[in-house]
PDB file of C-alpha atoms in Angstrom:
ATOM      1  CA  UNK A   1      51.595  26.188  -0.162  1.00 49.00           C
ATOM      2  CA  UNK A   2      50.295  22.762   0.737  1.00 51.00           C
ATOM      3  CA  UNK A   3      47.452  21.607  -1.464  1.00 55.00           C
ATOM      4  CA  UNK A   4      44.251  21.165   0.462  1.00 63.00           C
ATOM      5  CA  UNK A   5      43.558  17.493   0.950  1.00 71.00           C
ATOM      6  CA  UNK A   6      40.638  16.371  -1.146  1.00 86.00           C
ATOM      7  CA  UNK A   7      37.999  14.186   0.452  1.00 93.00           C
ATOM      8  CA  UNK A   8      36.723  11.165  -1.480  1.00 95.00           C
ATOM      9  CA  UNK A   9      33.485  11.258  -3.407  1.00 96.00           C
ATOM     10  CA  UNK A  10      30.723   9.184  -1.849  1.00 97.00           C
ATOM     11  CA  UNK A  11      27.937  10.150  -4.238  1.00 96.00           C
ATOM     12  CA  UNK A  12      27.556   6.602  -5.567  1.00 96.00           C
ATOM     13  CA  UNK A  13      27.025   5.014  -2.158  1.00 97.00           C
ATOM     14  CA  UNK A  14      23.964   2.783  -2.041  1.00 94.00           C
ATOM     15  CA  UNK A  15      22.093   2.062   1.158  1.00 94.00           C
ATOM     16  CA  UNK A  16      19.403  -0.261   2.372  1.00 92.00           C
ATOM     17  CA  UNK A  17      17.725  -1.474   5.530  1.00 93.00           C
ATOM     18  CA  UNK A  18      16.346  -4.776   6.712  1.00 94.00           C
ATOM     19  CA  UNK A  19      14.547  -5.373   9.965  1.00 95.00           C
ATOM     20  CA  UNK A  20      12.860  -8.126  11.887  1.00 96.00           C
ATOM     21  CA  UNK A  21      10.216  -5.532  12.793  1.00 96.00           C
ATOM     22  CA  UNK A  22       7.760  -3.766  10.557  1.00 96.00           C
ATOM     23  CA  UNK A  23       9.046  -0.517   9.086  1.00 96.00           C
ATOM     24  CA  UNK A  24       6.922   2.492   8.236  1.00 97.00           C
ATOM     25  CA  UNK A  25       8.030   4.114   5.000  1.00 96.00           C
ATOM     26  CA  UNK A  26       6.813   7.467   3.710  1.00 96.00           C
ATOM     27  CA  UNK A  27       6.562   7.543  -0.068  1.00 97.00           C
ATOM     28  CA  UNK A  28       8.713  10.168  -1.772  1.00 96.00           C
ATOM     29  CA  UNK A  29       8.373  11.676  -5.200  1.00 96.00           C
ATOM     30  CA  UNK A  30       9.688   9.259  -7.821  1.00 96.00           C
ATOM     31  CA  UNK A  31       9.212   6.143  -5.674  1.00 97.00           C
ATOM     32  CA  UNK A  32       7.739   2.931  -7.020  1.00 97.00           C
ATOM     33  CA  UNK A  33       6.876  -0.189  -5.059  1.00 97.00           C
ATOM     34  CA  UNK A  34       9.645  -2.006  -6.957  1.00 97.00           C
ATOM     35  CA  UNK A  35      12.185   0.601  -5.881  1.00 95.00           C
ATOM     36  CA  UNK A  36      11.037   0.387  -2.274  1.00 96.00           C
ATOM     37  CA  UNK A  37      11.133  -3.423  -2.415  1.00 96.00           C
ATOM     38  CA  UNK A  38      14.687  -3.254  -3.743  1.00 92.00           C
ATOM     39  CA  UNK A  39      15.657  -0.953  -0.879  1.00 91.00           C
ATOM     40  CA  UNK A  40      14.169  -3.091   1.885  1.00 92.00           C
ATOM     41  CA  UNK A  41      14.260  -6.613   0.480  1.00 91.00           C
ATOM     42  CA  UNK A  42      17.109  -6.332  -2.008  1.00 89.00           C
ATOM     43  CA  UNK A  43      14.655  -7.606  -4.625  1.00 93.00           C
ATOM     44  CA  UNK A  44      12.514  -5.350  -6.792  1.00 95.00           C
ATOM     45  CA  UNK A  45      10.231  -8.293  -7.611  1.00 96.00           C
ATOM     46  CA  UNK A  46       9.125  -8.443  -3.983  1.00 96.00           C
ATOM     47  CA  UNK A  47       6.944  -5.359  -4.508  1.00 97.00           C
ATOM     48  CA  UNK A  48       3.753  -7.437  -4.120  1.00 97.00           C
ATOM     49  CA  UNK A  49       4.696  -8.159  -0.501  1.00 97.00           C
ATOM     50  CA  UNK A  50       4.497  -4.439   0.183  1.00 98.00           C
ATOM     51  CA  UNK A  51       1.354  -4.007  -1.889  1.00 98.00           C
ATOM     52  CA  UNK A  52      -0.442  -6.822  -0.083  1.00 97.00           C
ATOM     53  CA  UNK A  53       0.463  -5.333   3.305  1.00 97.00           C
ATOM     54  CA  UNK A  54      -1.074  -2.020   2.293  1.00 98.00           C
ATOM     55  CA  UNK A  55      -4.270  -2.875   0.425  1.00 97.00           C
ATOM     56  CA  UNK A  56      -6.152  -0.655   2.875  1.00 97.00           C
ATOM     57  CA  UNK A  57      -4.582   2.391   1.231  1.00 96.00           C
ATOM     58  CA  UNK A  58      -3.342   1.015  -2.105  1.00 97.00           C
ATOM     59  CA  UNK A  59      -5.665  -0.205  -4.828  1.00 96.00           C
ATOM     60  CA  UNK A  60      -3.108  -0.496  -7.595  1.00 96.00           C
ATOM     61  CA  UNK A  61       0.534  -1.523  -7.142  1.00 96.00           C
ATOM     62  CA  UNK A  62       1.504   0.884  -9.902  1.00 95.00           C
ATOM     63  CA  UNK A  63      -0.061   3.872  -8.202  1.00 96.00           C
ATOM     64  CA  UNK A  64       1.477   5.296  -5.046  1.00 97.00           C
ATOM     65  CA  UNK A  65       1.603   8.901  -3.942  1.00 97.00           C
ATOM     66  CA  UNK A  66       4.178  10.975  -2.061  1.00 97.00           C
ATOM     67  CA  UNK A  67       3.286  11.225   1.601  1.00 97.00           C
ATOM     68  CA  UNK A  68       1.591   7.845   1.821  1.00 97.00           C
ATOM     69  CA  UNK A  69       2.883   5.838   4.742  1.00 97.00           C
ATOM     70  CA  UNK A  70       3.449   2.222   3.817  1.00 97.00           C
ATOM     71  CA  UNK A  71       3.986  -0.705   6.124  1.00 97.00           C
ATOM     72  CA  UNK A  72       7.028  -2.696   5.110  1.00 97.00           C
ATOM     73  CA  UNK A  73       6.652  -6.164   6.598  1.00 96.00           C
ATOM     74  CA  UNK A  74       9.762  -8.008   7.711  1.00 92.00           C
ATOM     75  CA  UNK A  75      11.243 -10.095   4.930  1.00 83.00           C
TER      76      UNK A  75
ATOM     77  CA  UNK B   1     -87.577  29.080  56.446  1.00 45.00           C
ATOM     78  CA  UNK B   2     -86.084  26.703  58.912  1.00 48.00           C
ATOM     79  CA  UNK B   3     -85.396  23.937  56.442  1.00 51.00           C
ATOM     80  CA  UNK B   4     -83.412  26.297  54.224  1.00 53.00           C
ATOM     81  CA  UNK B   5     -81.233  27.405  57.120  1.00 52.00           C
ATOM     82  CA  UNK B   6     -80.636  23.820  57.977  1.00 58.00           C
ATOM     83  CA  UNK B   7     -79.536  23.027  54.464  1.00 57.00           C
ATOM     84  CA  UNK B   8     -77.164  25.966  54.469  1.00 50.00           C
ATOM     85  CA  UNK B   9     -75.831  24.983  57.847  1.00 52.00           C
ATOM     86  CA  UNK B  10     -75.221  21.434  56.766  1.00 52.00           C
ATOM     87  CA  UNK B  11     -73.492  22.608  53.640  1.00 52.00           C
ATOM     88  CA  UNK B  12     -71.323  24.973  55.661  1.00 52.00           C
ATOM     89  CA  UNK B  13     -70.472  22.236  58.132  1.00 51.00           C
ATOM     90  CA  UNK B  14     -69.606  19.853  55.325  1.00 51.00           C
ATOM     91  CA  UNK B  15     -67.475  22.468  53.589  1.00 46.00           C
ATOM     92  CA  UNK B  16     -65.772  23.304  56.843  1.00 49.00           C
ATOM     93  CA  UNK B  17     -65.105  19.667  57.504  1.00 48.00           C
ATOM     94  CA  UNK B  18     -63.605  19.197  54.077  1.00 47.00           C
ATOM     95  CA  UNK B  19     -61.441  22.308  54.419  1.00 46.00           C
ATOM     96  CA  UNK B  20     -60.542  21.353  57.930  1.00 48.00           C
ATOM     97  CA  UNK B  21     -59.493  17.934  56.921  1.00 46.00           C
ATOM     98  CA  UNK B  22     -57.362  19.351  54.130  1.00 50.00           C
ATOM     99  CA  UNK B  23     -55.906  21.924  56.472  1.00 48.00           C
ATOM    100  CA  UNK B  24     -54.937  19.286  58.960  1.00 47.00           C
ATOM    101  CA  UNK B  25     -53.616  17.014  56.355  1.00 51.00           C
ATOM    102  CA  UNK B  26     -50.145  15.963  57.363  1.00 52.00           C
ATOM    103  CA  UNK B  27     -47.352  17.105  55.146  1.00 60.00           C
ATOM    104  CA  UNK B  28     -46.267  14.440  52.762  1.00 61.00           C
ATOM    105  CA  UNK B  29     -43.431  12.507  54.300  1.00 64.00           C
ATOM    106  CA  UNK B  30     -40.043  13.299  52.834  1.00 67.00           C
ATOM    107  CA  UNK B  31     -39.103  11.015  50.046  1.00 67.00           C
ATOM    108  CA  UNK B  32     -37.093   8.104  51.183  1.00 66.00           C
ATOM    109  CA  UNK B  33     -33.378   8.630  50.851  1.00 66.00           C
ATOM    110  CA  UNK B  34     -32.086   7.449  47.564  1.00 64.00           C
ATOM    111  CA  UNK B  35     -30.657   4.029  47.691  1.00 60.00           C
ATOM    112  CA  UNK B  36     -26.953   3.996  48.168  1.00 60.00           C
ATOM    113  CA  UNK B  37     -25.144   4.048  44.872  1.00 60.00           C
ATOM    114  CA  UNK B  38     -24.310   0.681  43.572  1.00 62.00           C
ATOM    115  CA  UNK B  39     -20.778  -0.236  44.341  1.00 61.00           C
ATOM    116  CA  UNK B  40     -18.628   1.029  41.509  1.00 60.00           C
ATOM    117  CA  UNK B  41     -17.517  -1.836  39.351  1.00 62.00           C
ATOM    118  CA  UNK B  42     -13.978  -2.744  40.006  1.00 69.00           C
ATOM    119  CA  UNK B  43     -11.763  -1.195  37.385  1.00 68.00           C
ATOM    120  CA  UNK B  44      -8.723  -3.251  36.857  1.00 76.00           C
ATOM    121  CA  UNK B  45      -5.542  -1.258  36.658  1.00 75.00           C
ATOM    122  CA  UNK B  46      -4.334  -1.030  33.082  1.00 73.00           C
ATOM    123  CA  UNK B  47      -1.391  -3.238  32.343  1.00 71.00           C
ATOM    124  CA  UNK B  48       1.894  -1.431  32.695  1.00 70.00           C
ATOM    125  CA  UNK B  49       3.042   0.229  29.501  1.00 68.00           C
ATOM    126  CA  UNK B  50       5.622  -1.829  27.695  1.00 66.00           C
ATOM    127  CA  UNK B  51       9.118  -0.450  27.982  1.00 72.00           C
ATOM    128  CA  UNK B  52      10.039   1.976  25.246  1.00 90.00           C
ATOM    129  CA  UNK B  53      12.422   0.881  22.559  1.00 95.00           C
ATOM    130  CA  UNK B  54      16.092   1.118  23.463  1.00 96.00           C
ATOM    131  CA  UNK B  55      19.257   0.050  21.715  1.00 97.00           C
ATOM    132  CA  UNK B  56      20.862  -2.997  23.267  1.00 97.00           C
ATOM    133  CA  UNK B  57      23.732  -3.659  20.874  1.00 97.00           C
ATOM    134  CA  UNK B  58      25.349  -2.464  17.651  1.00 98.00           C
ATOM    135  CA  UNK B  59      27.555  -4.743  15.592  1.00 98.00           C
ATOM    136  CA  UNK B  60      29.321  -4.391  12.259  1.00 98.00           C
ATOM    137  CA  UNK B  61      29.863  -7.081   9.680  1.00 98.00           C
ATOM    138  CA  UNK B  62      30.030  -8.002   6.011  1.00 97.00           C
ATOM    139  CA  UNK B  63      26.856 -10.081   5.904  1.00 96.00           C
ATOM    140  CA  UNK B  64      23.685 -10.711   7.873  1.00 96.00           C
ATOM    141  CA  UNK B  65      21.647 -13.823   8.499  1.00 95.00           C
ATOM    142  CA  UNK B  66      17.892 -14.328   8.363  1.00 92.00           C
ATOM    143  CA  UNK B  67      17.737 -12.936  11.896  1.00 95.00           C
ATOM    144  CA  UNK B  68      19.246  -9.712  10.486  1.00 95.00           C
ATOM    145  CA  UNK B  69      22.232 -10.031  12.819  1.00 97.00           C
ATOM    146  CA  UNK B  70      25.698  -9.884  11.354  1.00 97.00           C
ATOM    147  CA  UNK B  71      27.080 -13.336  10.765  1.00 97.00           C
ATOM    148  CA  UNK B  72      30.621 -12.362  11.750  1.00 94.00           C
ATOM    149  CA  UNK B  73      31.514  -9.201  13.598  1.00 97.00           C
ATOM    150  CA  UNK B  74      34.393  -7.177  12.204  1.00 97.00           C
ATOM    151  CA  UNK B  75      35.677  -3.634  12.136  1.00 97.00           C
ATOM    152  CA  UNK B  76      37.916  -4.032   9.086  1.00 98.00           C
ATOM    153  CA  UNK B  77      36.511  -4.155   5.578  1.00 98.00           C
ATOM    154  CA  UNK B  78      37.766  -4.516   2.038  1.00 98.00           C
ATOM    155  CA  UNK B  79      37.117  -1.990  -0.726  1.00 97.00           C
ATOM    156  CA  UNK B  80      34.365  -4.047  -2.297  1.00 97.00           C
ATOM    157  CA  UNK B  81      32.551  -5.110   0.866  1.00 97.00           C
ATOM    158  CA  UNK B  82      28.989  -4.301   1.717  1.00 97.00           C
ATOM    159  CA  UNK B  83      29.077  -2.956   5.253  1.00 98.00           C
ATOM    160  CA  UNK B  84      26.284  -3.792   7.676  1.00 98.00           C
ATOM    161  CA  UNK B  85      25.466  -2.186  11.018  1.00 98.00           C
ATOM    162  CA  UNK B  86      23.006  -4.363  12.928  1.00 98.00           C
ATOM    163  CA  UNK B  87      21.104  -2.505  15.639  1.00 98.00           C
ATOM    164  CA  UNK B  88      19.534  -4.742  18.250  1.00 98.00           C
ATOM    165  CA  UNK B  89      16.683  -3.149  20.170  1.00 97.00           C
ATOM    166  CA  UNK B  90      14.489  -4.122  23.083  1.00 97.00           C
ATOM    167  CA  UNK B  91      11.074  -2.789  24.060  1.00 96.00           C
ATOM    168  CA  UNK B  92       7.955  -2.035  22.058  1.00 95.00           C
ATOM    169  CA  UNK B  93       6.573   0.860  20.113  1.00 95.00           C
ATOM    170  CA  UNK B  94       7.499   3.086  17.242  1.00 94.00           C
ATOM    171  CA  UNK B  95      11.124   4.109  17.113  1.00 95.00           C
ATOM    172  CA  UNK B  96      13.070   6.280  14.722  1.00 96.00           C
ATOM    173  CA  UNK B  97      16.464   4.724  14.222  1.00 97.00           C
ATOM    174  CA  UNK B  98      19.063   6.644  12.254  1.00 97.00           C
ATOM    175  CA  UNK B  99      22.414   5.498  10.921  1.00 98.00           C
ATOM    176  CA  UNK B 100      24.843   8.197   9.865  1.00 98.00           C
ATOM    177  CA  UNK B 101      27.982   6.965   8.136  1.00 98.00           C
ATOM    178  CA  UNK B 102      31.033   9.236   7.918  1.00 98.00           C
ATOM    179  CA  UNK B 103      34.593   9.097   6.596  1.00 98.00           C
ATOM    180  CA  UNK B 104      37.382  10.598   8.718  1.00 97.00           C
ATOM    181  CA  UNK B 105      40.720  11.864   7.464  1.00 95.00           C
ATOM    182  CA  UNK B 106      42.727  13.782  10.029  1.00 92.00           C
ATOM    183  CA  UNK B 107      40.352  16.320  11.438  1.00 92.00           C
ATOM    184  CA  UNK B 108      38.190  16.324   8.321  1.00 95.00           C
ATOM    185  CA  UNK B 109      34.908  14.512   8.086  1.00 97.00           C
ATOM    186  CA  UNK B 110      32.917  13.613   4.958  1.00 97.00           C
ATOM    187  CA  UNK B 111      29.338  12.390   4.968  1.00 97.00           C
ATOM    188  CA  UNK B 112      29.027   8.958   3.399  1.00 98.00           C
ATOM    189  CA  UNK B 113      25.354   8.099   3.838  1.00 97.00           C
ATOM    190  CA  UNK B 114      22.444   8.654   6.182  1.00 97.00           C
ATOM    191  CA  UNK B 115      19.355   6.513   6.637  1.00 95.00           C
ATOM    192  CA  UNK B 116      16.485   6.848   9.038  1.00 95.00           C
ATOM    193  CA  UNK B 117      13.784   4.257   9.582  1.00 95.00           C
ATOM    194  CA  UNK B 118      10.619   4.236  11.657  1.00 96.00           C
ATOM    195  CA  UNK B 119      10.436   0.777  13.151  1.00 96.00           C
ATOM    196  CA  UNK B 120       7.295  -0.652  14.761  1.00 96.00           C
ATOM    197  CA  UNK B 121       8.767  -2.941  17.388  1.00 95.00           C
ATOM    198  CA  UNK B 122       6.643  -5.442  19.268  1.00 94.00           C
ATOM    199  CA  UNK B 123       9.564  -6.795  21.257  1.00 95.00           C
ATOM    200  CA  UNK B 124      13.233  -7.448  20.705  1.00 96.00           C
ATOM    201  CA  UNK B 125      14.132  -6.599  17.111  1.00 97.00           C
ATOM    202  CA  UNK B 126      17.128  -6.256  14.861  1.00 97.00           C
ATOM    203  CA  UNK B 127      17.362  -3.530  12.237  1.00 97.00           C
ATOM    204  CA  UNK B 128      20.324  -3.723   9.894  1.00 97.00           C
ATOM    205  CA  UNK B 129      21.560  -0.785   7.860  1.00 97.00           C
ATOM    206  CA  UNK B 130      23.830  -1.510   4.932  1.00 96.00           C
ATOM    207  CA  UNK B 131      25.959   0.549   2.600  1.00 97.00           C
ATOM    208  CA  UNK B 132      27.862  -0.386  -0.519  1.00 97.00           C
ATOM    209  CA  UNK B 133      29.910   1.519  -3.064  1.00 97.00           C
ATOM    210  CA  UNK B 134      30.124   0.064  -6.578  1.00 96.00           C
ATOM    211  CA  UNK B 135      33.309   2.013  -7.317  1.00 96.00           C
ATOM    212  CA  UNK B 136      34.947   0.734  -4.134  1.00 97.00           C
ATOM    213  CA  UNK B 137      35.472   2.218  -0.684  1.00 98.00           C
ATOM    214  CA  UNK B 138      38.379   4.624  -0.323  1.00 97.00           C
ATOM    215  CA  UNK B 139      40.771   3.195   2.263  1.00 97.00           C
ATOM    216  CA  UNK B 140      40.676   4.971   5.595  1.00 97.00           C
ATOM    217  CA  UNK B 141      38.766   5.422   8.786  1.00 98.00           C
ATOM    218  CA  UNK B 142      35.017   5.485   9.011  1.00 98.00           C
ATOM    219  CA  UNK B 143      32.342   5.468  11.666  1.00 98.00           C
ATOM    220  CA  UNK B 144      28.632   4.956  11.963  1.00 98.00           C
ATOM    221  CA  UNK B 145      26.597   6.904  14.499  1.00 98.00           C
ATOM    222  CA  UNK B 146      23.360   5.261  15.538  1.00 98.00           C
ATOM    223  CA  UNK B 147      20.688   7.407  17.092  1.00 97.00           C
ATOM    224  CA  UNK B 148      17.302   6.545  18.477  1.00 97.00           C
ATOM    225  CA  UNK B 149      14.576   9.174  18.580  1.00 94.00           C
ATOM    226  CA  UNK B 150      17.175  11.841  17.866  1.00 94.00           C
ATOM    227  CA  UNK B 151      19.468  10.812  20.705  1.00 95.00           C
ATOM    228  CA  UNK B 152      22.795   9.126  20.194  1.00 96.00           C
ATOM    229  CA  UNK B 153      22.609   5.421  20.946  1.00 96.00           C
ATOM    230  CA  UNK B 154      26.138   4.422  20.032  1.00 97.00           C
ATOM    231  CA  UNK B 155      29.069   4.880  17.673  1.00 98.00           C
ATOM    232  CA  UNK B 156      31.072   2.193  15.886  1.00 98.00           C
ATOM    233  CA  UNK B 157      34.392   2.901  14.196  1.00 98.00           C
ATOM    234  CA  UNK B 158      35.761   0.797  11.382  1.00 98.00           C
ATOM    235  CA  UNK B 159      38.352   0.974   8.658  1.00 98.00           C
ATOM    236  CA  UNK B 160      38.652   0.016   5.028  1.00 98.00           C
ATOM    237  CA  UNK B 161      41.987  -1.442   3.906  1.00 95.00           C
TER     238      UNK B 161
END
């Protein structure tokens, strides 16, 4: 009996997005601005760029809540 | 007695005259017709709605520039490459762009990664999706399906060698 061909494991795949347009990102549980900055800018230290674009809904860069919709300005 | 009759008669005549005058009073003329309504101010037609976002081009590459376009298009990658799919769009408005990456072996398909972004486009834009795998890409055939607003906007096939 032929052994069923095993498919590779892709669980460690990392993804990211960059755009010339503004992106709207909905905060998920466990997110931090640094994590979001890493995802969109490739640089966790760029979190202040996101904070400054969202001061209408964020008062503290260390405090974001699931469901909040953040504007991610183009890099 | 005569003077009293005269007074009564005069009073009656006066009263009659007053009533008579009122009775003959012409009906009040109808109110003048209302002035014609002022000409409605000209309402300028709203500007035509900008065209909705649509996908113009999808390219694959190993790197992107500051314009988010791939610097060199390719459909063959090495195990350690970061793989970019640059989606060029035209039009304005909010658009949900999704990139679904899959691995194909024979008739089997494995999900590699899936990303969806809501982009606020104000004109031509480029949105680049990237994937990387620290442990290295298994050699084989892959593809990325790009959809816009839930509808397929294009498929790109590539391989890892």
